[in-house]
JSON list of C-alpha atoms in Angstrom, two decimals:
[
{"chain": "A", "resi": 1, "resn": "MET", "atom": "CA", "xyz": [29.53, -17.84, -10.67]},
{"chain": "A", "resi": 2, "resn": "PRO", "atom": "CA", "xyz": [26.11, -16.28, -9.80]},
{"chain": "A", "resi": 3, "resn": "PHE", "atom": "CA", "xyz": [25.69, -14.64, -6.45]},
{"chain": "A", "resi": 4, "resn": "GLY", "atom": "CA", "xyz": [23.07, -12.72, -4.49]},
{"chain": "A", "resi": 5, "resn": "GLU", "atom": "CA", "xyz": [23.16, -9.64, -2.29]},
{"chain": "A", "resi": 6, "resn": "ILE", "atom": "CA", "xyz": [20.58, -8.60, 0.32]},
{"chain": "A", "resi": 7, "resn": "VAL", "atom": "CA", "xyz": [20.31, -4.85, 1.00]},
{"chain": "A", "resi": 8, "resn": "ILE", "atom": "CA", "xyz": [18.51, -3.87, 4.22]},
{"chain": "A", "resi": 9, "resn": "GLY", "atom": "CA", "xyz": [18.27, -0.68, 6.17]},
{"chain": "A", "resi": 10, "resn": "ALA", "atom": "CA", "xyz": [16.05, 1.97, 7.69]},
{"chain": "A", "resi": 11, "resn": "PRO", "atom": "CA", "xyz": [13.81, 4.21, 5.47]},
{"chain": "A", "resi": 12, "resn": "GLY", "atom": "CA", "xyz": [15.92, 6.85, 3.81]},
{"chain": "A", "resi": 13, "resn": "ALA", "atom": "CA", "xyz": [19.18, 4.96, 4.29]},
{"chain": "A", "resi": 14, "resn": "GLY", "atom": "CA", "xyz": [19.88, 4.76, 0.53]},
{"chain": "A", "resi": 15, "resn": "LYS", "atom": "CA", "xyz": [18.85, 1.22, -0.35]},
{"chain": "A", "resi": 16, "resn": "SER", "atom": "CA", "xyz": [17.12, 2.26, -3.59]},
{"chain": "A", "resi": 17, "resn": "THR", "atom": "CA", "xyz": [19.96, 4.64, -4.49]},
{"chain": "A", "resi": 18, "resn": "TYR", "atom": "CA", "xyz": [22.41, 1.76, -3.93]},
{"chain": "A", "resi": 19, "resn": "ALA", "atom": "CA", "xyz": [20.34, -0.69, -6.00]},
{"chain": "A", "resi": 20, "resn": "HIS", "atom": "CA", "xyz": [20.01, 1.87, -8.79]},
{"chain": "A", "resi": 21, "resn": "GLY", "atom": "CA", "xyz": [23.75, 2.43, -8.82]},
{"chain": "A", "resi": 22, "resn": "LYS", "atom": "CA", "xyz": [24.34, -1.30, -8.94]},
{"chain": "A", "resi": 23, "resn": "TYR", "atom": "CA", "xyz": [21.92, -1.60, -11.80]},
{"chain": "A", "resi": 24, "resn": "GLN", "atom": "CA", "xyz": [23.68, 1.17, -13.72]},
{"chain": "A", "resi": 25, "resn": "LEU", "atom": "CA", "xyz": [27.12, -0.36, -13.11]},
{"chain": "A", "resi": 26, "resn": "PHE", "atom": "CA", "xyz": [26.12, -3.86, -14.20]},
{"chain": "A", "resi": 27, "resn": "SER", "atom": "CA", "xyz": [24.28, -2.49, -17.25]},
{"chain": "A", "resi": 28, "resn": "ALA", "atom": "CA", "xyz": [27.37, -0.49, -18.26]},
{"chain": "A", "resi": 29, "resn": "LEU", "atom": "CA", "xyz": [29.50, -3.58, -17.89]},
{"chain": "A", "resi": 30, "resn": "GLU", "atom": "CA", "xyz": [26.90, -5.59, -19.87]},
{"chain": "A", "resi": 31, "resn": "ARG", "atom": "CA", "xyz": [26.56, -8.05, -16.96]},
{"chain": "A", "resi": 32, "resn": "PRO", "atom": "CA", "xyz": [23.25, -9.64, -16.10]},
{"chain": "A", "resi": 33, "resn": "ILE", "atom": "CA", "xyz": [21.45, -8.35, -13.03]},
{"chain": "A", "resi": 34, "resn": "ALA", "atom": "CA", "xyz": [18.09, -9.16, -11.49]},
{"chain": "A", "resi": 35, "resn": "ILE", "atom": "CA", "xyz": [16.66, -6.93, -8.72]},
{"chain": "A", "resi": 36, "resn": "VAL", "atom": "CA", "xyz": [13.98, -8.22, -6.37]},
{"chain": "A", "resi": 37, "resn": "ASN", "atom": "CA", "xyz": [11.97, -5.55, -4.53]},
{"chain": "A", "resi": 38, "resn": "LEU", "atom": "CA", "xyz": [10.49, -6.91, -1.29]},
{"chain": "A", "resi": 39, "resn": "ASP", "atom": "CA", "xyz": [9.51, -3.46, 0.11]},
{"chain": "A", "resi": 40, "resn": "PRO", "atom": "CA", "xyz": [5.72, -3.07, -0.18]},
{"chain": "A", "resi": 41, "resn": "ALA", "atom": "CA", "xyz": [6.11, 0.66, 0.64]},
{"chain": "A", "resi": 42, "resn": "ASN", "atom": "CA", "xyz": [8.37, 1.28, -2.32]},
{"chain": "A", "resi": 43, "resn": "GLU", "atom": "CA", "xyz": [6.07, 1.27, -5.31]},
{"chain": "A", "resi": 44, "resn": "SER", "atom": "CA", "xyz": [8.06, 3.27, -7.78]},
{"chain": "A", "resi": 45, "resn": "VAL", "atom": "CA", "xyz": [11.74, 2.54, -8.26]},
{"chain": "A", "resi": 46, "resn": "PRO", "atom": "CA", "xyz": [14.00, 4.06, -10.94]},
{"chain": "A", "resi": 47, "resn": "TYR", "atom": "CA", "xyz": [15.23, 0.66, -12.17]},
{"chain": "A", "resi": 48, "resn": "PRO", "atom": "CA", "xyz": [13.55, -2.46, -13.52]},
{"chain": "A", "resi": 49, "resn": "CYS", "atom": "CA", "xyz": [12.73, -5.20, -11.01]},
{"chain": "A", "resi": 50, "resn": "ALA", "atom": "CA", "xyz": [12.61, -8.87, -11.97]},
{"chain": "A", "resi": 51, "resn": "ILE", "atom": "CA", "xyz": [10.15, -9.34, -9.10]},
{"chain": "A", "resi": 52, "resn": "SER", "atom": "CA", "xyz": [8.35, -6.73, -7.02]},
{"chain": "A", "resi": 53, "resn": "ILE", "atom": "CA", "xyz": [6.07, -7.34, -4.03]},
{"chain": "A", "resi": 54, "resn": "SER", "atom": "CA", "xyz": [4.14, -4.22, -4.94]},
{"chain": "A", "resi": 55, "resn": "SER", "atom": "CA", "xyz": [2.69, -6.13, -7.88]},
{"chain": "A", "resi": 56, "resn": "LEU", "atom": "CA", "xyz": [1.14, -8.44, -5.29]},
{"chain": "A", "resi": 57, "resn": "ILE", "atom": "CA", "xyz": [0.36, -6.01, -2.39]},
{"chain": "A", "resi": 58, "resn": "THR", "atom": "CA", "xyz": [1.15, -2.48, -1.34]},
{"chain": "A", "resi": 59, "resn": "LEU", "atom": "CA", "xyz": [1.52, -0.86, 2.00]},
{"chain": "A", "resi": 60, "resn": "GLN", "atom": "CA", "xyz": [-0.94, 1.91, 1.24]},
{"chain": "A", "resi": 61, "resn": "ASP", "atom": "CA", "xyz": [-3.65, -0.58, 0.15]},
{"chain": "A", "resi": 62, "resn": "VAL", "atom": "CA", "xyz": [-3.28, -2.55, 3.36]},
{"chain": "A", "resi": 63, "resn": "MET", "atom": "CA", "xyz": [-3.32, 0.57, 5.52]},
{"chain": "A", "resi": 64, "resn": "HIS", "atom": "CA", "xyz": [-6.46, 1.80, 3.81]},
{"chain": "A", "resi": 65, "resn": "GLU", "atom": "CA", "xyz": [-8.30, -1.55, 3.69]},
{"chain": "A", "resi": 66, "resn": "PHE", "atom": "CA", "xyz": [-7.58, -2.74, 7.25]},
{"chain": "A", "resi": 67, "resn": "GLY", "atom": "CA", "xyz": [-7.07, 0.58, 9.05]},
{"chain": "A", "resi": 68, "resn": "LEU", "atom": "CA", "xyz": [-3.58, -0.36, 10.09]},
{"chain": "A", "resi": 69, "resn": "GLY", "atom": "CA", "xyz": [-0.60, 1.93, 10.72]},
{"chain": "A", "resi": 70, "resn": "PRO", "atom": "CA", "xyz": [2.60, 1.58, 8.75]},
{"chain": "A", "resi": 71, "resn": "ASN", "atom": "CA", "xyz": [4.20, -0.97, 11.06]},
{"chain": "A", "resi": 72, "resn": "GLY", "atom": "CA", "xyz": [1.18, -3.23, 11.26]},
{"chain": "A", "resi": 73, "resn": "ALA", "atom": "CA", "xyz": [0.63, -2.97, 7.53]},
{"chain": "A", "resi": 74, "resn": "MET", "atom": "CA", "xyz": [4.24, -3.89, 6.85]},
{"chain": "A", "resi": 75, "resn": "LEU", "atom": "CA", "xyz": [3.85, -7.05, 8.99]},
{"chain": "A", "resi": 76, "resn": "TYR", "atom": "CA", "xyz": [0.63, -7.88, 7.22]},
{"chain": "A", "resi": 77, "resn": "CYS", "atom": "CA", "xyz": [2.34, -7.50, 3.79]},
{"chain": "A", "resi": 78, "resn": "ILE", "atom": "CA", "xyz": [5.20, -9.82, 4.76]},
{"chain": "A", "resi": 79, "resn": "GLU", "atom": "CA", "xyz": [2.84, -12.39, 6.13]},
{"chain": "A", "resi": 80, "resn": "TYR", "atom": "CA", "xyz": [0.70, -12.12, 2.97]},
{"chain": "A", "resi": 81, "resn": "LEU", "atom": "CA", "xyz": [3.80, -12.65, 0.82]},
{"chain": "A", "resi": 82, "resn": "GLU", "atom": "CA", "xyz": [4.70, -15.75, 2.87]},
{"chain": "A", "resi": 83, "resn": "ALA", "atom": "CA", "xyz": [1.19, -17.17, 2.54]},
{"chain": "A", "resi": 84, "resn": "ASN", "atom": "CA", "xyz": [1.07, -16.50, -1.22]},
{"chain": "A", "resi": 85, "resn": "PHE", "atom": "CA", "xyz": [4.68, -17.42, -2.19]},
{"chain": "A", "resi": 86, "resn": "ASP", "atom": "CA", "xyz": [4.31, -19.52, -5.32]}
]
């Protein structure tokens, strides 16, 4: 039976480390895994992502283009994802 898992937390809490460990475990067990990265500030991850928001928009690009701080840019990125979710 397929299932999903949502990993959330503050910056530096270990979300990417956890996802990488999960990827390594499932790969070693030869089980399918698909990771979805919805963090526009996390552009380089040490594991393959089935879907990554950074291919659509990045936090740094939004901060530079609109002169927003990190919090405002994060909100913009999430709203942009919602508007362009196809």
